[in-house]
Each structure stands twice: as C-alpha cells, then as structure tokens.
PDB file of C-alpha atoms in Angstrom:
ATOM      1  CA  MET A   1     -28.819  -7.952  48.363  1.00  0.00           C
ATOM      2  CA  GLU A   2     -24.991  -7.831  47.229  1.00  0.00           C
ATOM      3  CA  LEU A   3     -25.710 -10.961  45.160  1.00  0.00           C
ATOM      4  CA  LYS A   4     -28.314  -9.418  43.761  1.00  0.00           C
ATOM      5  CA  GLN A   5     -26.520  -5.653  43.097  1.00  0.00           C
ATOM      6  CA  GLU A   6     -23.563  -8.120  41.675  1.00  0.00           C
ATOM      7  CA  MET A   7     -25.537  -9.248  39.056  1.00  0.00           C
ATOM      8  CA  ALA A   8     -27.445  -5.840  38.494  1.00  0.00           C
ATOM      9  CA  ARG A   9     -23.391  -4.609  37.750  1.00  0.00           C
ATOM     10  CA  SER A  10     -22.148  -7.593  35.805  1.00  0.00           C
ATOM     11  CA  LEU A  11     -25.410  -6.830  33.650  1.00  0.00           C
ATOM     12  CA  LEU A  12     -24.503  -2.800  33.040  1.00  0.00           C
ATOM     13  CA  LYS A  13     -21.054  -4.732  32.060  1.00  0.00           C
ATOM     14  CA  THR A  14     -22.342  -6.708  29.635  1.00  0.00           C
ATOM     15  CA  SER A  15     -24.760  -4.526  27.794  1.00  0.00           C
ATOM     16  CA  SER A  16     -23.168  -1.153  27.530  1.00  0.00           C
ATOM     17  CA  LEU A  17     -20.048  -4.018  25.755  1.00  0.00           C
ATOM     18  CA  SER A  18     -22.424  -5.223  23.774  1.00  0.00           C
ATOM     19  CA  VAL A  19     -23.315  -1.805  22.614  1.00  0.00           C
ATOM     20  CA  ARG A  20     -19.660  -0.230  22.744  1.00  0.00           C
ATOM     21  CA  THR A  21     -18.976  -3.583  20.627  1.00  0.00           C
ATOM     22  CA  LYS A  22     -21.300  -2.924  18.375  1.00  0.00           C
ATOM     23  CA  LEU A  23     -20.686   0.908  17.278  1.00  0.00           C
ATOM     24  CA  LEU A  24     -17.314   0.226  17.167  1.00  0.00           C
ATOM     25  CA  HIS A  25     -16.889  -2.483  14.892  1.00  0.00           C
ATOM     26  CA  GLN A  26     -20.811  -3.286  13.179  1.00  0.00           C
ATOM     27  CA  THR A  27     -21.266  -2.163   9.622  1.00  0.00           C
ATOM     28  CA  GLY A  28     -22.227   0.043   8.555  1.00  0.00           C
ATOM     29  CA  LEU A  29     -22.919   2.252  11.925  1.00  0.00           C
ATOM     30  CA  SER A  30     -21.663   6.400  11.981  1.00  0.00           C
ATOM     31  CA  LEU A  31     -20.619   8.328  14.503  1.00  0.00           C
ATOM     32  CA  TYR A  32     -24.210  10.673  13.300  1.00  0.00           C
ATOM     33  CA  ASN A  33     -27.814  10.342  12.736  1.00  0.00           C
ATOM     34  CA  THR A  34     -31.256  12.082  13.720  1.00  0.00           C
ATOM     35  CA  SER A  35     -30.567  12.162  16.851  1.00  0.00           C
ATOM     36  CA  HIS A  36     -28.081  14.736  16.306  1.00  0.00           C
ATOM     37  CA  GLY A  37     -29.423  17.811  13.494  1.00  0.00           C
ATOM     38  CA  PHE A  38     -27.576  15.033  11.209  1.00  0.00           C
ATOM     39  CA  HIS A  39     -30.242  13.559   8.297  1.00  0.00           C
ATOM     40  CA  GLU A  40     -28.014  11.956   5.456  1.00  0.00           C
ATOM     41  CA  GLU A  41     -30.016  12.590   2.625  1.00  0.00           C
ATOM     42  CA  GLU A  42     -30.916  15.733   2.609  1.00  0.00           C
ATOM     43  CA  VAL A  43     -26.395  16.584   2.509  1.00  0.00           C
ATOM     44  CA  LYS A  44     -26.088  14.034   0.062  1.00  0.00           C
ATOM     45  CA  LYS A  45     -28.816  16.349  -1.732  1.00  0.00           C
ATOM     46  CA  LYS A  46     -26.558  19.456  -1.551  1.00  0.00           C
ATOM     47  CA  LEU A  47     -23.682  17.116  -2.146  1.00  0.00           C
ATOM     48  CA  GLU A  48     -24.450  16.153  -5.479  1.00  0.00           C
ATOM     49  CA  GLN A  49     -24.881  19.922  -6.966  1.00  0.00           C
ATOM     50  CA  PHE A  50     -21.245  19.981  -6.921  1.00  0.00           C
ATOM     51  CA  PRO A  51     -19.538  17.958  -9.617  1.00  0.00           C
ATOM     52  CA  GLY A  52     -15.992  17.500 -10.889  1.00  0.00           C
ATOM     53  CA  GLY A  53     -13.193  14.224  -9.893  1.00  0.00           C
ATOM     54  CA  SER A  54     -14.134  10.871  -8.634  1.00  0.00           C
ATOM     55  CA  ILE A  55     -12.861   7.864  -6.274  1.00  0.00           C
ATOM     56  CA  ASP A  56     -11.235   5.217  -7.565  1.00  0.00           C
ATOM     57  CA  LEU A  57     -11.070   1.884  -6.429  1.00  0.00           C
ATOM     58  CA  GLN A  58      -9.344  -0.703  -7.698  1.00  0.00           C
ATOM     59  CA  LYS A  59      -8.918  -4.949  -5.715  1.00  0.00           C
ATOM     60  CA  GLU A  60      -5.700  -7.007  -6.378  1.00  0.00           C
ATOM     61  CA  ASP A  61      -6.492 -10.393  -6.605  1.00  0.00           C
ATOM     62  CA  SER A  62      -3.202  -9.978  -3.660  1.00  0.00           C
ATOM     63  CA  GLY A  63      -5.187  -8.730  -1.493  1.00  0.00           C
ATOM     64  CA  ILE A  64      -4.214  -4.483  -2.141  1.00  0.00           C
ATOM     65  CA  GLY A  65      -6.769  -2.521  -2.804  1.00  0.00           C
ATOM     66  CA  ILE A  66      -5.846   0.642  -4.036  1.00  0.00           C
ATOM     67  CA  LEU A  67      -7.922   3.770  -3.623  1.00  0.00           C
ATOM     68  CA  THR A  68      -7.419   6.762  -6.154  1.00  0.00           C
ATOM     69  CA  LEU A  69      -8.325  10.323  -5.274  1.00  0.00           C
ATOM     70  CA  ASN A  70      -8.851  11.693  -9.023  1.00  0.00           C
ATOM     71  CA  ASN A  71      -9.081  15.102  -8.980  1.00  0.00           C
ATOM     72  CA  PRO A  72      -6.152  16.262 -11.140  1.00  0.00           C
ATOM     73  CA  SER A  73      -7.154  19.726 -12.981  1.00  0.00           C
ATOM     74  CA  LYS A  74      -7.821  20.548  -8.997  1.00  0.00           C
ATOM     75  CA  MET A  75      -4.970  19.028  -7.186  1.00  0.00           C
ATOM     76  CA  ASN A  76      -7.511  16.224  -6.664  1.00  0.00           C
ATOM     77  CA  ALA A  77      -9.773  18.955  -5.052  1.00  0.00           C
ATOM     78  CA  PHE A  78     -12.998  16.555  -3.089  1.00  0.00           C
ATOM     79  CA  SER A  79     -16.148  18.008  -4.922  1.00  0.00           C
ATOM     80  CA  GLY A  80     -19.433  17.458  -3.686  1.00  0.00           C
ATOM     81  CA  VAL A  81     -20.100  13.656  -5.599  1.00  0.00           C
ATOM     82  CA  MET A  82     -16.739  12.722  -4.866  1.00  0.00           C
ATOM     83  CA  ILE A  83     -17.323  12.849  -1.285  1.00  0.00           C
ATOM     84  CA  LEU A  84     -20.265  10.953  -1.952  1.00  0.00           C
ATOM     85  CA  GLN A  85     -18.571   8.988  -3.633  1.00  0.00           C
ATOM     86  CA  LEU A  86     -16.105   8.456  -0.867  1.00  0.00           C
ATOM     87  CA  LEU A  87     -18.319   6.669   1.972  1.00  0.00           C
ATOM     88  CA  GLU A  88     -20.027   4.754  -1.328  1.00  0.00           C
ATOM     89  CA  LYS A  89     -16.369   3.165  -1.904  1.00  0.00           C
ATOM     90  CA  VAL A  90     -15.560   2.828   1.999  1.00  0.00           C
ATOM     91  CA  ILE A  91     -19.007   0.814   2.125  1.00  0.00           C
ATOM     92  CA  GLU A  92     -18.446  -1.386  -0.599  1.00  0.00           C
ATOM     93  CA  LEU A  93     -14.746  -1.406   1.325  1.00  0.00           C
ATOM     94  CA  GLU A  94     -16.679  -2.859   4.426  1.00  0.00           C
ATOM     95  CA  SER A  95     -17.448  -6.492   2.825  1.00  0.00           C
ATOM     96  CA  TRP A  96     -15.119  -7.057   0.430  1.00  0.00           C
ATOM     97  CA  THR A  97     -13.684 -10.338   2.874  1.00  0.00           C
ATOM     98  CA  GLU A  98     -10.824 -11.283   0.496  1.00  0.00           C
ATOM     99  CA  GLY A  99      -8.855  -7.880   1.311  1.00  0.00           C
ATOM    100  CA  LYS A 100      -6.423  -7.280   3.391  1.00  0.00           C
ATOM    101  CA  GLY A 101      -4.711  -4.208   2.392  1.00  0.00           C
ATOM    102  CA  LEU A 102      -5.753  -0.559   1.741  1.00  0.00           C
ATOM    103  CA  ILE A 103      -3.689   1.702  -0.614  1.00  0.00           C
ATOM    104  CA  VAL A 104      -4.977   5.385  -0.611  1.00  0.00           C
ATOM    105  CA  ARG A 105      -3.148   7.957  -3.327  1.00  0.00           C
ATOM    106  CA  GLY A 106      -3.859  10.574  -5.384  1.00  0.00           C
ATOM    107  CA  ALA A 107      -4.324  11.095  -9.522  1.00  0.00           C
ATOM    108  CA  LYS A 108      -1.502  12.347 -11.094  1.00  0.00           C
ATOM    109  CA  ASN A 109       1.434  12.461  -9.028  1.00  0.00           C
ATOM    110  CA  THR A 110      -0.104  14.604  -5.612  1.00  0.00           C
ATOM    111  CA  PHE A 111      -2.292  13.440  -2.456  1.00  0.00           C
ATOM    112  CA  SER A 112      -5.562  15.911  -1.714  1.00  0.00           C
ATOM    113  CA  SER A 113      -5.495  19.582  -1.383  1.00  0.00           C
ATOM    114  CA  GLY A 114      -8.693  19.420   0.881  1.00  0.00           C
ATOM    115  CA  SER A 115     -12.401  20.367  -0.087  1.00  0.00           C
ATOM    116  CA  ASP A 116     -13.068  22.190  -3.740  1.00  0.00           C
ATOM    117  CA  LEU A 117     -13.655  25.450  -3.161  1.00  0.00           C
ATOM    118  CA  ASN A 118     -17.077  26.176  -5.009  1.00  0.00           C
ATOM    119  CA  ALA A 119     -18.364  23.645  -3.182  1.00  0.00           C
ATOM    120  CA  VAL A 120     -16.671  25.407   0.686  1.00  0.00           C
ATOM    121  CA  LYS A 121     -18.337  29.179  -0.839  1.00  0.00           C
ATOM    122  CA  ALA A 122     -21.795  27.623  -1.742  1.00  0.00           C
ATOM    123  CA  LEU A 123     -21.743  25.629   1.821  1.00  0.00           C
ATOM    124  CA  GLY A 124     -20.836  28.632   3.644  1.00  0.00           C
ATOM    125  CA  THR A 125     -23.281  29.194   7.355  1.00  0.00           C
ATOM    126  CA  PRO A 126     -21.542  27.274  10.149  1.00  0.00           C
ATOM    127  CA  GLU A 127     -25.349  24.839   9.788  1.00  0.00           C
ATOM    128  CA  ASP A 128     -23.577  23.767   6.972  1.00  0.00           C
ATOM    129  CA  GLY A 129     -20.082  23.747   7.691  1.00  0.00           C
ATOM    130  CA  MET A 130     -21.400  21.099  10.975  1.00  0.00           C
ATOM    131  CA  THR A 131     -23.770  19.009   8.315  1.00  0.00           C
ATOM    132  CA  LEU A 132     -20.926  18.810   6.370  1.00  0.00           C
ATOM    133  CA  CYS A 133     -18.359  17.500   9.438  1.00  0.00           C
ATOM    134  CA  MET A 134     -20.662  14.797  10.102  1.00  0.00           C
ATOM    135  CA  PHE A 135     -20.736  13.975   7.093  1.00  0.00           C
ATOM    136  CA  MET A 136     -16.732  13.488   6.551  1.00  0.00           C
ATOM    137  CA  GLN A 137     -16.406  12.422  10.000  1.00  0.00           C
ATOM    138  CA  ASN A 138     -18.777   9.461   9.828  1.00  0.00           C
ATOM    139  CA  THR A 139     -17.103   8.280   6.129  1.00  0.00           C
ATOM    140  CA  LEU A 140     -13.262   8.756   8.226  1.00  0.00           C
ATOM    141  CA  THR A 141     -14.252   6.819  11.105  1.00  0.00           C
ATOM    142  CA  ARG A 142     -16.164   4.137   8.919  1.00  0.00           C
ATOM    143  CA  PHE A 143     -13.278   4.094   7.063  1.00  0.00           C
ATOM    144  CA  MET A 144     -10.383   3.936   9.793  1.00  0.00           C
ATOM    145  CA  ARG A 145     -12.046   0.659  11.217  1.00  0.00           C
ATOM    146  CA  LEU A 146     -12.031  -1.194   8.339  1.00  0.00           C
ATOM    147  CA  PRO A 147     -10.457  -5.065   8.843  1.00  0.00           C
ATOM    148  CA  LEU A 148      -7.396  -3.712   6.729  1.00  0.00           C
ATOM    149  CA  ILE A 149      -4.432  -2.567   7.285  1.00  0.00           C
ATOM    150  CA  THR A 150      -4.594   1.151   5.539  1.00  0.00           C
ATOM    151  CA  VAL A 151      -1.209   2.989   3.935  1.00  0.00           C
ATOM    152  CA  ALA A 152      -1.984   6.772   2.741  1.00  0.00           C
ATOM    153  CA  LEU A 153       0.552   7.258  -0.177  1.00  0.00           C
ATOM    154  CA  VAL A 154       1.468  10.151  -0.317  1.00  0.00           C
ATOM    155  CA  GLN A 155       3.144  12.272  -3.198  1.00  0.00           C
ATOM    156  CA  GLY A 156       3.281  16.024  -3.478  1.00  0.00           C
ATOM    157  CA  ARG A 157       0.615  17.540  -0.400  1.00  0.00           C
ATOM    158  CA  ALA A 158      -1.664  16.428   1.189  1.00  0.00           C
ATOM    159  CA  LEU A 159      -2.965  20.325   2.050  1.00  0.00           C
ATOM    160  CA  GLY A 160      -6.295  20.426   4.194  1.00  0.00           C
ATOM    161  CA  GLY A 161      -8.393  17.926   3.975  1.00  0.00           C
ATOM    162  CA  GLY A 162      -6.120  16.065   2.664  1.00  0.00           C
ATOM    163  CA  ALA A 163      -3.436  16.627   5.698  1.00  0.00           C
ATOM    164  CA  GLU A 164      -6.862  14.835   7.309  1.00  0.00           C
ATOM    165  CA  PHE A 165      -7.018  12.300   5.524  1.00  0.00           C
ATOM    166  CA  THR A 166      -3.978  10.283   6.076  1.00  0.00           C
ATOM    167  CA  THR A 167      -4.451  10.749   9.433  1.00  0.00           C
ATOM    168  CA  ALA A 168      -7.562   8.605   8.610  1.00  0.00           C
ATOM    169  CA  CYS A 169      -4.556   5.539   7.967  1.00  0.00           C
ATOM    170  CA  ASP A 170      -2.794   2.842   9.422  1.00  0.00           C
ATOM    171  CA  PHE A 171       0.881   4.095   8.118  1.00  0.00           C
ATOM    172  CA  ARG A 172       1.173   7.681   6.263  1.00  0.00           C
ATOM    173  CA  LEU A 173       4.580   7.083   3.696  1.00  0.00           C
ATOM    174  CA  MET A 174       6.138  10.637   2.017  1.00  0.00           C
ATOM    175  CA  THR A 175       8.040  10.299  -1.643  1.00  0.00           C
ATOM    176  CA  PRO A 176      11.676  12.279  -1.058  1.00  0.00           C
ATOM    177  CA  GLU A 177       9.823  16.044  -2.437  1.00  0.00           C
ATOM    178  CA  SER A 178       5.889  15.139  -0.853  1.00  0.00           C
ATOM    179  CA  GLU A 179       4.395  17.628   1.285  1.00  0.00           C
ATOM    180  CA  ILE A 180       2.261  16.977   4.458  1.00  0.00           C
ATOM    181  CA  ARG A 181      -0.338  20.843   5.692  1.00  0.00           C
ATOM    182  CA  PHE A 182      -1.986  21.513   7.696  1.00  0.00           C
ATOM    183  CA  VAL A 183      -3.824  24.525   6.553  1.00  0.00           C
ATOM    184  CA  HIS A 184      -6.813  25.366   7.352  1.00  0.00           C
ATOM    185  CA  LYS A 185      -5.824  28.581  10.055  1.00  0.00           C
ATOM    186  CA  GLU A 186      -4.873  30.136   7.402  1.00  0.00           C
ATOM    187  CA  MET A 187      -8.656  29.201   6.316  1.00  0.00           C
ATOM    188  CA  GLY A 188     -10.239  30.675   9.052  1.00  0.00           C
ATOM    189  CA  ILE A 189     -11.294  27.357  10.382  1.00  0.00           C
ATOM    190  CA  ILE A 190     -10.249  23.598  12.076  1.00  0.00           C
ATOM    191  CA  PRO A 191      -9.674  20.223  10.747  1.00  0.00           C
ATOM    192  CA  SER A 192     -13.236  19.226  10.406  1.00  0.00           C
ATOM    193  CA  TRP A 193     -12.918  16.082   9.112  1.00  0.00           C
ATOM    194  CA  GLY A 194     -11.097  14.205  12.880  1.00  0.00           C
ATOM    195  CA  GLY A 195      -7.382  15.629  11.264  1.00  0.00           C
ATOM    196  CA  ALA A 196      -7.025  16.952  15.010  1.00  0.00           C
ATOM    197  CA  THR A 197      -8.033  13.898  16.993  1.00  0.00           C
ATOM    198  CA  ARG A 198      -6.823  11.352  15.171  1.00  0.00           C
ATOM    199  CA  LEU A 199      -3.444  13.796  14.679  1.00  0.00           C
ATOM    200  CA  VAL A 200      -3.557  14.185  18.861  1.00  0.00           C
ATOM    201  CA  GLU A 201      -3.497  10.255  18.599  1.00  0.00           C
ATOM    202  CA  ILE A 202       0.049   9.798  15.702  1.00  0.00           C
ATOM    203  CA  ILE A 203       1.919  12.711  16.817  1.00  0.00           C
ATOM    204  CA  GLY A 204       1.277  13.620  20.828  1.00  0.00           C
ATOM    205  CA  SER A 205      -0.295  17.215  21.664  1.00  0.00           C
ATOM    206  CA  ARG A 206       2.553  19.110  22.112  1.00  0.00           C
ATOM    207  CA  GLN A 207       3.396  17.686  18.382  1.00  0.00           C
ATOM    208  CA  ALA A 208       0.045  18.201  16.845  1.00  0.00           C
ATOM    209  CA  LEU A 209      -0.489  21.853  18.614  1.00  0.00           C
ATOM    210  CA  LYS A 210       2.665  23.758  16.790  1.00  0.00           C
ATOM    211  CA  VAL A 211       1.814  21.498  13.606  1.00  0.00           C
ATOM    212  CA  LEU A 212      -1.352  22.835  14.072  1.00  0.00           C
ATOM    213  CA  SER A 213      -1.600  25.971  15.061  1.00  0.00           C
ATOM    214  CA  GLY A 214       1.848  27.171  12.893  1.00  0.00           C
ATOM    215  CA  ALA A 215       0.299  24.995   9.534  1.00  0.00           C
ATOM    216  CA  LEU A 216       3.639  23.682   9.257  1.00  0.00           C
ATOM    217  CA  LYS A 217       5.332  22.824   5.782  1.00  0.00           C
ATOM    218  CA  LEU A 218       5.793  19.031   6.968  1.00  0.00           C
ATOM    219  CA  ASP A 219       8.437  17.941   4.657  1.00  0.00           C
ATOM    220  CA  SER A 220       9.603  13.778   3.960  1.00  0.00           C
ATOM    221  CA  LYS A 221      12.106  14.739   6.399  1.00  0.00           C
ATOM    222  CA  LYS A 222      10.458  16.614   9.055  1.00  0.00           C
ATOM    223  CA  ALA A 223       7.336  14.366   9.260  1.00  0.00           C
ATOM    224  CA  LEU A 224       9.675  11.206   9.415  1.00  0.00           C
ATOM    225  CA  ASN A 225      10.885  12.946  12.685  1.00  0.00           C
ATOM    226  CA  ILE A 226       7.910  13.847  14.326  1.00  0.00           C
ATOM    227  CA  GLY A 227       6.203  10.375  13.948  1.00  0.00           C
ATOM    228  CA  MET A 228       3.807  11.343  10.906  1.00  0.00           C
ATOM    229  CA  VAL A 229       5.258   9.357   8.310  1.00  0.00           C
ATOM    230  CA  ASP A 230       6.587   5.875   8.954  1.00  0.00           C
ATOM    231  CA  GLU A 231       8.686   5.463   6.095  1.00  0.00           C
ATOM    232  CA  VAL A 232      10.711   7.643   3.236  1.00  0.00           C
ATOM    233  CA  LEU A 233      10.139   6.143  -0.465  1.00  0.00           C
ATOM    234  CA  GLN A 234      13.187   6.062  -2.813  1.00  0.00           C
ATOM    235  CA  SER A 235      11.164   7.474  -6.119  1.00  0.00           C
ATOM    236  CA  SER A 236       8.608  10.314  -6.266  1.00  0.00           C
ATOM    237  CA  ASP A 237       8.008   8.164 -10.050  1.00  0.00           C
ATOM    238  CA  GLU A 238       4.248   7.642  -9.561  1.00  0.00           C
ATOM    239  CA  THR A 239       4.211   4.465 -11.564  1.00  0.00           C
ATOM    240  CA  GLU A 240       7.305   3.343  -8.787  1.00  0.00           C
ATOM    241  CA  CYS A 241       6.706   5.081  -5.242  1.00  0.00           C
ATOM    242  CA  LEU A 242       2.694   2.915  -5.997  1.00  0.00           C
ATOM    243  CA  GLU A 243       5.065  -0.062  -6.226  1.00  0.00           C
ATOM    244  CA  GLU A 244       6.738   0.592  -3.679  1.00  0.00           C
ATOM    245  CA  ALA A 245       4.050   1.171  -1.661  1.00  0.00           C
ATOM    246  CA  GLN A 246       2.055  -2.312  -2.391  1.00  0.00           C
ATOM    247  CA  GLU A 247       5.690  -3.861  -1.072  1.00  0.00           C
ATOM    248  CA  TRP A 248       5.691  -1.882   2.189  1.00  0.00           C
ATOM    249  CA  LEU A 249       2.761  -3.131   2.453  1.00  0.00           C
ATOM    250  CA  LYS A 250       3.087  -6.835   1.886  1.00  0.00           C
ATOM    251  CA  GLN A 251       5.096  -7.499   4.647  1.00  0.00           C
ATOM    252  CA  PHE A 252       2.139  -6.469   7.642  1.00  0.00           C
ATOM    253  CA  ILE A 253      -0.620  -8.431   5.522  1.00  0.00           C
ATOM    254  CA  LYS A 254       1.068 -12.055   4.544  1.00  0.00           C
ATOM    255  CA  GLY A 255      -1.197 -14.747   5.511  1.00  0.00           C
ATOM    256  CA  PRO A 256      -4.866 -15.917   5.078  1.00  0.00           C
ATOM    257  CA  PRO A 257      -7.469 -12.150   5.582  1.00  0.00           C
ATOM    258  CA  GLU A 258      -9.545 -14.162   9.020  1.00  0.00           C
ATOM    259  CA  VAL A 259      -6.049 -13.659  10.578  1.00  0.00           C
ATOM    260  CA  ILE A 260      -5.004 -10.380   9.358  1.00  0.00           C
ATOM    261  CA  ARG A 261      -8.659  -9.188   9.037  1.00  0.00           C
ATOM    262  CA  ALA A 262      -8.917  -9.928  13.312  1.00  0.00           C
ATOM    263  CA  LEU A 263      -5.503  -8.602  14.069  1.00  0.00           C
ATOM    264  CA  LYS A 264      -6.967  -5.026  12.633  1.00  0.00           C
ATOM    265  CA  LYS A 265     -10.044  -5.423  14.651  1.00  0.00           C
ATOM    266  CA  SER A 266      -8.192  -6.568  17.257  1.00  0.00           C
ATOM    267  CA  VAL A 267      -5.816  -3.298  17.185  1.00  0.00           C
ATOM    268  CA  SER A 268      -8.715  -1.193  16.740  1.00  0.00           C
ATOM    269  CA  SER A 269     -10.746  -2.104  19.843  1.00  0.00           C
ATOM    270  CA  GLY A 270      -7.542  -1.403  21.774  1.00  0.00           C
ATOM    271  CA  LYS A 271      -7.793   1.850  20.165  1.00  0.00           C
ATOM    272  CA  GLU A 272     -11.155   2.400  21.260  1.00  0.00           C
ATOM    273  CA  LEU A 273     -12.679   0.550  23.730  1.00  0.00           C
ATOM    274  CA  CYS A 274     -11.925   1.128  27.584  1.00  0.00           C
ATOM    275  CA  PHE A 275      -8.795  -1.694  28.863  1.00  0.00           C
ATOM    276  CA  GLU A 276     -11.315  -4.264  30.102  1.00  0.00           C
ATOM    277  CA  ASP A 277     -13.785  -3.967  27.527  1.00  0.00           C
ATOM    278  CA  ALA A 278     -11.340  -4.118  24.245  1.00  0.00           C
ATOM    279  CA  LEU A 279      -9.676  -7.209  26.692  1.00  0.00           C
ATOM    280  CA  GLN A 280     -13.174  -9.150  26.293  1.00  0.00           C
ATOM    281  CA  ASN A 281     -13.680  -7.837  22.427  1.00  0.00           C
ATOM    282  CA  GLU A 282     -10.335  -9.104  21.609  1.00  0.00           C
ATOM    283  CA  ARG A 283     -11.335 -12.861  22.585  1.00  0.00           C
ATOM    284  CA  ASP A 284     -14.473 -13.017  21.289  1.00  0.00           C
ATOM    285  CA  LEU A 285     -11.783 -12.041  18.019  1.00  0.00           C
ATOM    286  CA  LEU A 286      -9.868 -15.451  18.033  1.00  0.00           C
ATOM    287  CA  GLY A 287     -13.072 -17.199  18.650  1.00  0.00           C
ATOM    288  CA  THR A 288     -12.957 -15.911  15.079  1.00  0.00           C
ATOM    289  CA  VAL A 289      -9.289 -17.842  14.581  1.00  0.00           C
ATOM    290  CA  TRP A 290      -9.091 -20.303  16.944  1.00  0.00           C
ATOM    291  CA  GLY A 291      -8.815 -24.120  15.514  1.00  0.00           C
ATOM    292  CA  GLY A 292     -10.310 -22.665  11.802  1.00  0.00           C
ATOM    293  CA  PRO A 293      -8.065 -23.470   8.377  1.00  0.00           C
ATOM    294  CA  ALA A 294      -4.751 -21.107   9.182  1.00  0.00           C
ATOM    295  CA  ASN A 295      -4.722 -22.012  12.766  1.00  0.00           C
ATOM    296  CA  LYS A 296      -4.864 -25.930  12.029  1.00  0.00           C
ATOM    297  CA  GLU A 297      -1.994 -25.536   9.043  1.00  0.00           C
ATOM    298  CA  ALA A 298       0.415 -23.434  10.898  1.00  0.00           C
ATOM    299  CA  ILE A 299       0.325 -26.115  13.856  1.00  0.00           C
ATOM    300  CA  ALA A 300       0.526 -28.950  10.842  1.00  0.00           C
ATOM    301  CA  ARG A 301       3.402 -27.813   9.973  1.00  0.00           C
ATOM    302  CA  ARG A 302       4.771 -27.063  13.667  1.00  0.00           C
ATOM    303  CA  GLN A 303       4.199 -30.620  14.039  1.00  0.00           C
ATOM    304  CA  LYS A 304       6.255 -31.439  11.108  1.00  0.00           C
ATOM    305  CA  PHE A 305       9.131 -29.626  12.047  1.00  0.00           C
ATOM    306  CA  ASP A 306       9.636 -30.413  15.422  1.00  0.00           C
ATOM    307  CA  LYS A 307       9.499 -34.680  14.882  1.00  0.00           C
TER     308      LYS A 307
END
C-alpha cells in the first residue's frame, strides 16, 4: 500500500512539473485564456480601432535585436495598433533561434509615456481595463520568458506603462538625464501590465511601495542607488547611447546562441518555478548543451592548453 502511495505521489509530482515547465517554456502559451473570460480576438478588434506609431524590430548578425517603440509625436505612447504589434514582435522573437540579446528603446531620445490616452478614454469600463490588463500581461510575460538577455535602454522619460515595460527586461540602463516614473496613482489607477509584481522582485516590497505610492521621479542616480537600474551610461546622444548599450550587452552574450539561451531559460526557471522543479528543469536544459558542439570545442581547447 505504501509503495503504491509513493508511486502515486511520484507520478503526480512528475505530472505537475510537466505542466509548470510547459507553461514556462512552451512557445505561445499565455497566462490568460477563455477560461479566464479572456477572448483575444475580440480584444484585437477593439485595439485595431486606435492607430498610430509602430513597434520596429531590427535583428543584427551579432545576435542582438533592437526593438524600438516608435510614436515620437506622443512620446512613444502605446496606441492600440502598437500593442498588437508588440505581441507580433514577441512571437517573431520566440522563433529567432540565432538571437542572444535584445535592446528595447524609444524613438527620438525618449522611452515611452505609457498608454495613448485616446485609447484609454475609449476603453473606459472596468471590463475594458481588465481585458487590456490581461492582454498586456500575456504579452509582457511571454516577452520576459524569451530566451534572450534583454535590456531596457531608458532615454528621456519612461512613464506609466513605459516604466512597467522596463521591468519586463532583465536589465535596465539609463542615460544621465533620463527618468523613470510610475505615475499610475496620479491617474487614479494601479500598474496593470505586471509592473508592480515585477518591481517588487527587482527592488523589494518596501522600496516598491515607496516608488508606487509616492509616484516618485527616479532620476538616473536615484534609480541606480535603489537597484532599479544596472548602470548609468555616459552619453545622452541617441546614437552614442545605443552603441554604449550594445557594448554593455555584448559582455553577457559572448558564446554560441544555444548556450546563452539555455542559461536564460535556467534563470527564468529559478525565478518562476519552485526549487525542485527548477532543479529538474536545469537538468533537462543541460541535456541540450552537454556534449554539443560548443562543449566539445571548449574541452578540446582546454586539453590543448593542459598538454
């Protein structure tokens, strides 16, 4: 009897691990679906009614992608069409097997002022707000789980939803005169794109509560002091700071894509799964690179030096 119970527990554990790891790593899976009252196609039809701007993606031979929020006449605010395009670019990045890193930036030397107020006014009911919340949480969670090392390059201002987007990146870099500010309280709402949850993970609950409840203006010095950003760049020039960000990122993406991507996946597992499940997922990821070309080449180089 005890043996049967142990086998049942083992089977249940294996089954639950399978479900969780699929949720974390299977391409195309989202947090919300019809069982949550979320109907993606209906949301898309609503968002299509609010044009303006674009989300541009450039993929470099170096394995670095550059994702640009491009709506400069409105400080790169997200129109409905841009929200849809962001999901399209995330889906494209999910299948970019040669990719290793990604820089997110705004056009014309500012990051993003959040949501376009025209769309916000039109989507005025609590149901509309929760639906948009689920859409963006789906998109940014898939973005966060990309097997790419991601960096937000904050120039000018990152306000509201723009500030939230920065928290979905692995790292944040700021130019000297830039600013991050969660202005949601002043709009009579709270963060809804996952920003509050991720902010707690980045700077801790006490600091996050101060930043959110005070709608604090985080200049580059203060953001660095509280651990919100990883480095303040030297230049504020649009071209030069992008070059600086690329050089900064390159130190973390040296090596073959399959190794960098497996490393990112293992860290994502450690962050999102319970301890034992994360360990087992680490084991599975190791199986994708152990004995692979990069591993064999490294061993051959080492043997050559050891002779």
